[in-house]
Amino acid sequence: MSPLQFRKFSQPDNKITGVFKYFRKVKQLYMLQLHKGHHHVVKRLLMIGALVDDRDVDGKTALHVAADNGHADVVDVLLEFNAGADTETIKGMTPLHFAATNGHDENFQGNTALHLATLGNSRHIIEILIQANCDINIANNRQQTAIHVAVENGFQESVEVLLAGGANLSRREKLGKTPLQLASRGSFVAIVDMIIKAERYYAVTREYMEQELDYVDPHQYLRTPKHPSSTQMKDILWKLATKQLKPGDWKKLAVHWKFTSDHIRCIEHQYTGTNSHREHGFRLLMIWLHGVRKDENVIKLLFEALVAIDRRGLAEQMRGKSEARSPKVCMGKMCAMC
């Protein structure tokens, strides 16, 4: 808008009589500039009488509109003029709801801002809300928390953020499903594995990971194993799962490593044909590897597990190959055979 155009609107038009018509004209221009994100013009219009919390037919204020369109500069201006940050539309939507969801109008289901941010797969907004200490485990009308919503929609990044934030994984939604069961039903393999890693991290691994060793960031933990030999072990575990383990061996290993029956069922849900057990075994082994401490000997643990499921011959074979590959100089705790 040019200065000349602004001056035309900032003074009552001689052809328009009455204050009401003047302010209606200001309001029309005000709403137009809000949608366009012209924060300088919005500020000047507020200075000449535009109402900061004026509503449209849906109950939206200027702050709702700016948040919905992602105009951060306009939001700053409106807050400077004391716009109501908690003002609700006729459907109960606050400006934060709109900022979180980019306009998904689904609050009739009792969704919080975190639910709506998750529906919009807005990782950044989810992180902001968690850092602001929002209740991560509050449920909507379907008894779903944000983690249920993320899993049901297959939003892997949102799931990761919520897991790192400590989302409750035992909570059941209206149909009685946990987040893990929803992921399995939806065949979201990567999410299934991520949830199992998180459950084992918080239930088994976290205590000793955070005591004498370096702190393990859950975000990183859910992505990449932290053990120094994890890169070399990936090839070994792939061969073990696809060529050396018998069809039922992976389940025996799972029980030995204290995976739950639900973990086993959800891993097994993936079907890739008659040799699905190979994929199941590899997934199990990689999830297990995530939980191995940085100071533990992976080959030793694997040897003990194979012996425990009556595969001593395979265990000896793996140890023999490990000895053949091991350097002659002992490297203490990280030595393959120490």
CSV table of C-alpha atoms in Angstrom, one decimal:
chain,number,residue,atom,x,y,z
A,1,MET,CA,0.0,0.0,0.0
A,2,SER,CA,1.4,3.4,-1.0
A,3,PRO,CA,1.5,6.4,1.5
A,4,LEU,CA,-1.1,8.1,-0.7
A,5,GLN,CA,-3.5,5.1,-0.4
A,6,PHE,CA,-2.9,4.9,3.4
A,7,ARG,CA,-3.6,8.6,3.9
A,8,LYS,CA,-6.8,8.1,1.9
A,9,PHE,CA,-8.0,5.5,4.4
A,10,SER,CA,-6.5,7.1,7.5
A,11,GLN,CA,-8.8,10.2,7.1
A,12,PRO,CA,-12.6,10.1,7.0
A,13,ASP,CA,-13.7,10.3,3.3
A,14,ASN,CA,-15.7,13.4,2.7
A,15,LYS,CA,-18.1,11.4,0.6
A,16,ILE,CA,-18.8,9.0,3.5
A,17,THR,CA,-20.9,10.4,6.3
A,18,GLY,CA,-20.9,9.0,9.8
A,19,VAL,CA,-18.2,7.5,12.0
A,20,PHE,CA,-19.7,4.0,11.6
A,21,LYS,CA,-19.0,3.9,7.9
A,22,TYR,CA,-15.5,5.2,8.4
A,23,PHE,CA,-14.6,2.5,10.9
A,24,ARG,CA,-16.2,-0.2,8.8
A,25,LYS,CA,-13.9,0.9,6.0
A,26,VAL,CA,-10.9,0.7,8.3
A,27,LYS,CA,-12.0,-2.8,9.5
A,28,GLN,CA,-12.2,-4.0,5.9
A,29,LEU,CA,-8.7,-2.7,5.1
A,30,TYR,CA,-7.5,-4.1,8.5
A,31,MET,CA,-8.6,-7.6,7.7
A,32,LEU,CA,-7.2,-7.4,4.2
A,33,GLN,CA,-3.8,-6.5,5.5
A,34,LEU,CA,-3.9,-9.2,8.1
A,35,HIS,CA,-4.4,-11.9,5.5
A,36,LYS,CA,-1.5,-10.4,3.4
A,37,GLY,CA,0.8,-10.2,6.4
A,38,HIS,CA,1.6,-6.4,6.0
A,39,HIS,CA,2.5,-5.8,9.7
A,40,HIS,CA,3.5,-2.1,9.2
A,41,VAL,CA,0.1,-1.3,7.8
A,42,VAL,CA,-1.7,-3.3,10.4
A,43,LYS,CA,0.1,-1.3,13.1
A,44,ARG,CA,-0.9,2.0,11.6
A,45,LEU,CA,-4.5,0.9,11.3
A,46,LEU,CA,-4.5,-0.1,15.0
A,47,MET,CA,-3.2,3.3,15.8
A,48,ILE,CA,-6.1,5.0,14.1
A,49,GLY,CA,-8.8,3.0,15.6
A,50,ALA,CA,-9.0,-0.6,14.3
A,51,LEU,CA,-10.1,-2.9,17.1
A,52,VAL,CA,-7.4,-5.5,18.0
A,53,ASP,CA,-9.9,-8.1,19.2
A,54,ASP,CA,-12.7,-7.5,16.8
A,55,ARG,CA,-14.3,-10.8,15.6
A,56,ASP,CA,-15.7,-12.2,12.4
A,57,VAL,CA,-18.8,-14.3,12.0
A,58,ASP,CA,-16.8,-17.4,13.1
A,59,GLY,CA,-15.5,-15.7,16.2
A,60,LYS,CA,-12.0,-15.3,14.9
A,61,THR,CA,-9.9,-12.3,16.0
A,62,ALA,CA,-7.0,-10.7,14.1
A,63,LEU,CA,-4.7,-12.9,16.2
A,64,HIS,CA,-6.4,-16.1,15.0
A,65,VAL,CA,-6.1,-14.9,11.4
A,66,ALA,CA,-2.4,-14.0,11.7
A,67,ALA,CA,-1.6,-17.3,13.5
A,68,ASP,CA,-3.5,-19.3,10.9
A,69,ASN,CA,-1.5,-17.7,8.1
A,70,GLY,CA,1.8,-18.0,9.8
A,71,HIS,CA,2.5,-14.2,9.9
A,72,ALA,CA,4.8,-14.0,12.9
A,73,ASP,CA,5.5,-10.2,12.4
A,74,VAL,CA,1.8,-9.5,12.5
A,75,VAL,CA,1.4,-11.6,15.6
A,76,ASP,CA,4.1,-9.6,17.3
A,77,VAL,CA,2.3,-6.3,16.4
A,78,LEU,CA,-1.1,-7.6,17.7
A,79,LEU,CA,0.4,-8.8,21.0
A,80,GLU,CA,2.0,-5.4,21.3
A,81,PHE,CA,-1.5,-3.9,21.2
A,82,ASN,CA,-2.6,-6.4,23.9
A,83,ALA,CA,-4.5,-8.8,21.6
A,84,GLY,CA,-6.2,-11.6,23.6
A,85,ALA,CA,-3.9,-14.6,23.3
A,86,ASP,CA,-6.5,-17.0,24.8
A,87,THR,CA,-9.5,-15.8,22.9
A,88,GLU,CA,-11.6,-18.6,21.5
A,89,THR,CA,-13.6,-18.9,18.3
A,90,ILE,CA,-17.2,-20.2,18.4
A,91,LYS,CA,-15.6,-23.7,18.1
A,92,GLY,CA,-13.3,-23.2,21.0
A,93,MET,CA,-10.1,-22.6,19.0
A,94,THR,CA,-7.4,-20.3,20.4
A,95,PRO,CA,-4.8,-18.6,18.3
A,96,LEU,CA,-2.3,-21.2,19.6
A,97,HIS,CA,-4.5,-23.9,18.0
A,98,PHE,CA,-4.3,-22.2,14.7
A,99,ALA,CA,-0.5,-21.7,15.0
A,100,ALA,CA,-0.1,-25.4,15.8
A,101,THR,CA,-2.2,-26.8,13.0
A,102,ASN,CA,-2.0,-24.4,10.1
A,103,GLY,CA,-5.8,-24.2,10.2
A,104,HIS,CA,-6.9,-27.8,10.9
A,105,ASP,CA,-10.3,-27.2,12.4
A,106,GLU,CA,-10.7,-30.3,14.5
A,107,ASN,CA,-11.1,-29.1,18.0
A,108,PHE,CA,-14.6,-30.5,18.2
A,109,GLN,CA,-12.9,-33.8,19.3
A,110,GLY,CA,-11.5,-32.2,22.4
A,111,ASN,CA,-8.0,-31.8,21.0
A,112,THR,CA,-5.4,-29.7,22.8
A,113,ALA,CA,-2.9,-27.5,21.0
A,114,LEU,CA,-0.4,-30.4,21.2
A,115,HIS,CA,-3.0,-32.8,19.6
A,116,LEU,CA,-3.5,-30.3,16.8
A,117,ALA,CA,0.2,-29.7,16.3
A,118,THR,CA,0.6,-33.4,15.9
A,119,LEU,CA,-2.3,-33.6,13.4
A,120,GLY,CA,-0.4,-31.0,11.4
A,121,ASN,CA,2.8,-33.0,11.8
A,122,SER,CA,4.4,-29.8,13.0
A,123,ARG,CA,7.6,-31.0,14.7
A,124,HIS,CA,8.8,-27.5,15.6
A,125,ILE,CA,5.5,-26.6,17.3
A,126,ILE,CA,5.4,-29.9,19.2
A,127,GLU,CA,9.0,-29.2,20.5
A,128,ILE,CA,8.0,-25.7,21.6
A,129,LEU,CA,4.9,-27.0,23.4
A,130,ILE,CA,6.9,-29.8,25.2
A,131,GLN,CA,9.7,-27.3,26.2
A,132,ALA,CA,6.9,-25.1,27.6
A,133,ASN,CA,6.0,-28.0,29.9
A,134,CYS,CA,2.6,-28.7,28.4
A,135,ASP,CA,0.8,-31.9,29.5
A,136,ILE,CA,2.1,-34.4,27.0
A,137,ASN,CA,-0.3,-37.2,28.1
A,138,ILE,CA,-3.6,-35.4,28.2
A,139,ALA,CA,-6.3,-37.3,26.2
A,140,ASN,CA,-9.0,-36.0,23.7
A,141,ASN,CA,-12.5,-37.3,23.4
A,142,ARG,CA,-11.3,-40.5,21.8
A,143,GLN,CA,-9.0,-41.1,24.8
A,144,GLN,CA,-6.0,-40.5,22.5
A,145,THR,CA,-2.9,-38.7,23.6
A,146,ALA,CA,-0.7,-36.9,21.1
A,147,ILE,CA,1.5,-40.0,20.7
A,148,HIS,CA,-1.6,-42.0,19.7
A,149,VAL,CA,-2.5,-39.3,17.1
A,150,ALA,CA,1.1,-39.3,15.7
A,151,VAL,CA,1.3,-43.1,15.5
A,152,GLU,CA,-2.1,-43.5,13.9
A,153,ASN,CA,-1.2,-41.1,11.1
A,154,GLY,CA,2.3,-42.5,10.6
A,155,PHE,CA,4.1,-39.3,11.5
A,156,GLN,CA,7.5,-40.6,12.3
A,157,GLU,CA,9.2,-37.3,13.2
A,158,SER,CA,6.3,-36.3,15.5
A,159,VAL,CA,6.5,-39.7,17.1
A,160,GLU,CA,10.2,-39.3,17.8
A,161,VAL,CA,9.7,-35.9,19.4
A,162,LEU,CA,6.9,-37.2,21.6
A,163,LEU,CA,8.9,-40.3,22.6
A,164,ALA,CA,11.9,-38.1,23.5
A,165,GLY,CA,9.5,-35.9,25.6
A,166,GLY,CA,8.5,-38.9,27.6
A,167,ALA,CA,5.1,-39.7,26.2
A,168,ASN,CA,3.2,-42.5,28.2
A,169,LEU,CA,3.4,-45.6,26.0
A,170,SER,CA,1.1,-47.7,28.2
A,171,ARG,CA,-1.9,-45.4,27.8
A,172,ARG,CA,-4.8,-47.0,25.8
A,173,GLU,CA,-7.2,-45.1,23.5
A,174,LYS,CA,-10.9,-45.6,23.3
A,175,LEU,CA,-10.6,-49.0,21.5
A,176,GLY,CA,-8.0,-50.3,24.0
A,177,LYS,CA,-4.9,-49.9,21.8
A,178,THR,CA,-1.5,-48.7,23.0
A,179,PRO,CA,0.6,-46.6,20.7
A,180,LEU,CA,2.7,-49.7,19.9
A,181,GLN,CA,-0.4,-51.7,18.9
A,182,LEU,CA,-1.6,-48.8,16.7
A,183,ALA,CA,1.7,-48.7,14.9
A,184,SER,CA,1.6,-52.4,14.4
A,185,ARG,CA,-1.9,-52.3,13.1
A,186,GLY,CA,-1.0,-49.6,10.6
A,187,SER,CA,2.1,-51.5,9.5
A,188,PHE,CA,4.4,-48.6,10.4
A,189,VAL,CA,7.5,-50.8,10.9
A,190,ALA,CA,9.9,-47.9,11.6
A,191,ILE,CA,7.6,-46.6,14.3
A,192,VAL,CA,7.1,-50.0,15.8
A,193,ASP,CA,10.8,-50.4,16.2
A,194,MET,CA,11.2,-46.8,17.5
A,195,ILE,CA,8.6,-47.4,20.2
A,196,ILE,CA,10.2,-50.6,21.3
A,197,LYS,CA,13.6,-48.9,21.5
A,198,ALA,CA,12.0,-46.1,23.6
A,199,GLU,CA,10.3,-48.6,25.9
A,200,ARG,CA,13.5,-50.5,26.5
A,201,TYR,CA,15.4,-47.2,26.9
A,202,TYR,CA,13.1,-45.9,29.6
A,203,ALA,CA,12.5,-49.3,31.3
A,204,VAL,CA,15.9,-51.0,30.9
A,205,THR,CA,18.7,-48.9,29.5
A,206,ARG,CA,18.2,-45.3,30.8
A,207,GLU,CA,19.3,-45.9,34.4
A,208,TYR,CA,22.8,-47.1,33.6
A,209,MET,CA,23.1,-45.0,30.4
A,210,GLU,CA,22.8,-41.9,32.6
A,211,GLN,CA,24.9,-42.9,35.6
A,212,GLU,CA,28.6,-43.3,34.8
A,213,LEU,CA,28.5,-43.1,31.1
A,214,ASP,CA,27.8,-40.1,28.9
A,215,TYR,CA,24.1,-38.9,28.8
A,216,VAL,CA,22.3,-40.5,25.9
A,217,ASP,CA,20.0,-38.0,24.0
A,218,PRO,CA,16.7,-39.9,23.4
A,219,HIS,CA,16.5,-38.3,19.9
A,220,GLN,CA,19.8,-39.7,19.0
A,221,TYR,CA,19.3,-42.9,20.8
A,222,LEU,CA,16.2,-43.6,18.7
A,223,ARG,CA,18.1,-43.2,15.5
A,224,THR,CA,21.5,-44.7,15.8
A,225,PRO,CA,23.1,-47.2,18.2
A,226,LYS,CA,25.7,-45.6,20.4
A,227,HIS,CA,28.0,-48.6,20.8
A,228,PRO,CA,31.5,-48.0,19.2
A,229,SER,CA,31.3,-51.2,17.2
A,230,SER,CA,27.7,-50.8,16.0
A,231,THR,CA,28.7,-50.1,12.4
A,232,GLN,CA,30.7,-53.4,12.1
A,233,MET,CA,28.0,-55.3,14.0
A,234,LYS,CA,25.3,-54.3,11.6
A,235,ASP,CA,26.8,-56.6,8.9
A,236,ILE,CA,27.4,-59.4,11.4
A,237,LEU,CA,23.8,-59.2,12.7
A,238,TRP,CA,22.4,-59.2,9.1
A,239,LYS,CA,24.2,-62.4,8.3
A,240,LEU,CA,23.2,-63.9,11.6
A,241,ALA,CA,19.5,-63.1,11.0
A,242,THR,CA,19.3,-64.0,7.3
A,243,LYS,CA,21.6,-67.0,7.1
A,244,GLN,CA,22.3,-68.5,10.4
A,245,LEU,CA,19.3,-68.3,12.8
A,246,LYS,CA,16.5,-70.9,12.5
A,247,PRO,CA,13.0,-69.5,12.1
A,248,GLY,CA,12.1,-69.6,15.8
A,249,ASP,CA,15.5,-68.5,17.1
A,250,TRP,CA,14.8,-64.8,17.0
A,251,LYS,CA,11.8,-65.2,19.4
A,252,LYS,CA,14.0,-67.2,21.8
A,253,LEU,CA,16.6,-64.4,21.7
A,254,ALA,CA,13.8,-61.8,22.3
A,255,VAL,CA,12.7,-63.7,25.5
A,256,HIS,CA,16.3,-64.0,26.7
A,257,TRP,CA,16.8,-60.2,26.2
A,258,LYS,CA,13.5,-59.5,28.1
A,259,PHE,CA,11.5,-58.2,25.2
A,260,THR,CA,7.8,-58.3,26.1
A,261,SER,CA,5.3,-60.6,24.4
A,262,ASP,CA,3.7,-57.5,22.9
A,263,HIS,CA,7.0,-56.5,21.4
A,264,ILE,CA,7.4,-59.9,19.8
A,265,ARG,CA,3.8,-59.8,18.4
A,266,CYS,CA,4.2,-56.4,16.9
A,267,ILE,CA,7.5,-57.2,15.3
A,268,GLU,CA,6.0,-60.4,13.9
A,269,HIS,CA,3.0,-58.5,12.5
A,270,GLN,CA,5.1,-57.5,9.5
A,271,TYR,CA,4.7,-60.1,6.8
A,272,THR,CA,7.2,-60.2,3.8
A,273,GLY,CA,6.6,-63.8,2.7
A,274,THR,CA,7.7,-67.2,3.8
A,275,ASN,CA,11.0,-65.9,5.0
A,276,SER,CA,9.6,-63.1,7.1
A,277,HIS,CA,11.4,-64.5,10.1
A,278,ARG,CA,14.7,-63.2,8.6
A,279,GLU,CA,13.4,-59.6,8.6
A,280,HIS,CA,11.9,-60.1,12.1
A,281,GLY,CA,15.2,-61.4,13.4
A,282,PHE,CA,17.3,-58.6,12.0
A,283,ARG,CA,14.9,-56.0,13.4
A,284,LEU,CA,15.1,-57.6,16.8
A,285,LEU,CA,18.9,-57.7,16.7
A,286,MET,CA,19.1,-54.0,15.7
A,287,ILE,CA,16.7,-53.0,18.5
A,288,TRP,CA,18.7,-55.0,21.0
A,289,LEU,CA,22.0,-53.4,19.8
A,290,HIS,CA,20.5,-50.0,20.6
A,291,GLY,CA,20.3,-51.1,24.2
A,292,VAL,CA,23.9,-52.3,24.6
A,293,ARG,CA,26.0,-50.1,26.8
A,294,LYS,CA,29.0,-48.4,25.3
A,295,ASP,CA,31.4,-50.2,27.7
A,296,GLU,CA,29.9,-53.7,27.0
A,297,ASN,CA,31.3,-56.4,24.8
A,298,VAL,CA,28.8,-57.0,22.0
A,299,ILE,CA,30.3,-60.3,20.8
A,300,LYS,CA,30.4,-61.7,24.4
A,301,LEU,CA,26.7,-60.8,25.0
A,302,LEU,CA,25.7,-62.3,21.7
A,303,PHE,CA,27.7,-65.5,22.5
A,304,GLU,CA,26.0,-65.8,25.8
A,305,ALA,CA,22.6,-65.3,24.3
A,306,LEU,CA,23.2,-68.0,21.6
A,307,VAL,CA,24.3,-70.4,24.2
A,308,ALA,CA,21.2,-69.7,26.2
A,309,ILE,CA,19.0,-70.7,23.3
A,310,ASP,CA,20.9,-73.9,22.6
A,311,ARG,CA,22.9,-72.6,19.6
A,312,ARG,CA,26.4,-73.2,21.2
A,313,GLY,CA,27.8,-74.4,17.8
A,314,LEU,CA,26.8,-71.1,16.2
A,315,ALA,CA,28.1,-69.2,19.2
A,316,GLU,CA,31.5,-70.8,19.0
A,317,GLN,CA,31.6,-70.2,15.2
A,318,MET,CA,31.0,-66.5,15.7
A,319,ARG,CA,33.6,-66.3,18.5
A,320,GLY,CA,36.1,-68.0,16.3
A,321,LYS,CA,35.6,-65.6,13.5
A,322,SER,CA,35.8,-62.7,15.9
A,323,GLU,CA,39.1,-63.9,17.3
A,324,ALA,CA,40.5,-64.2,13.8
A,325,ARG,CA,39.5,-60.6,13.0
A,326,SER,CA,40.6,-59.2,16.4
A,327,PRO,CA,43.9,-57.2,16.5
A,328,LYS,CA,46.8,-58.8,18.5
A,329,VAL,CA,47.0,-55.8,20.7
A,330,CYS,CA,44.5,-56.0,23.6
A,331,MET,CA,42.3,-52.9,23.7
A,332,GLY,CA,40.8,-53.4,27.2
A,333,LYS,CA,37.0,-53.3,27.4
A,334,MET,CA,36.6,-52.7,23.8
A,335,CYS,CA,38.7,-55.8,22.8
A,336,ALA,CA,36.4,-58.4,21.2
A,337,MET,CA,37.5,-61.1,23.5
A,338,CYS,CA,38.3,-59.4,26.8
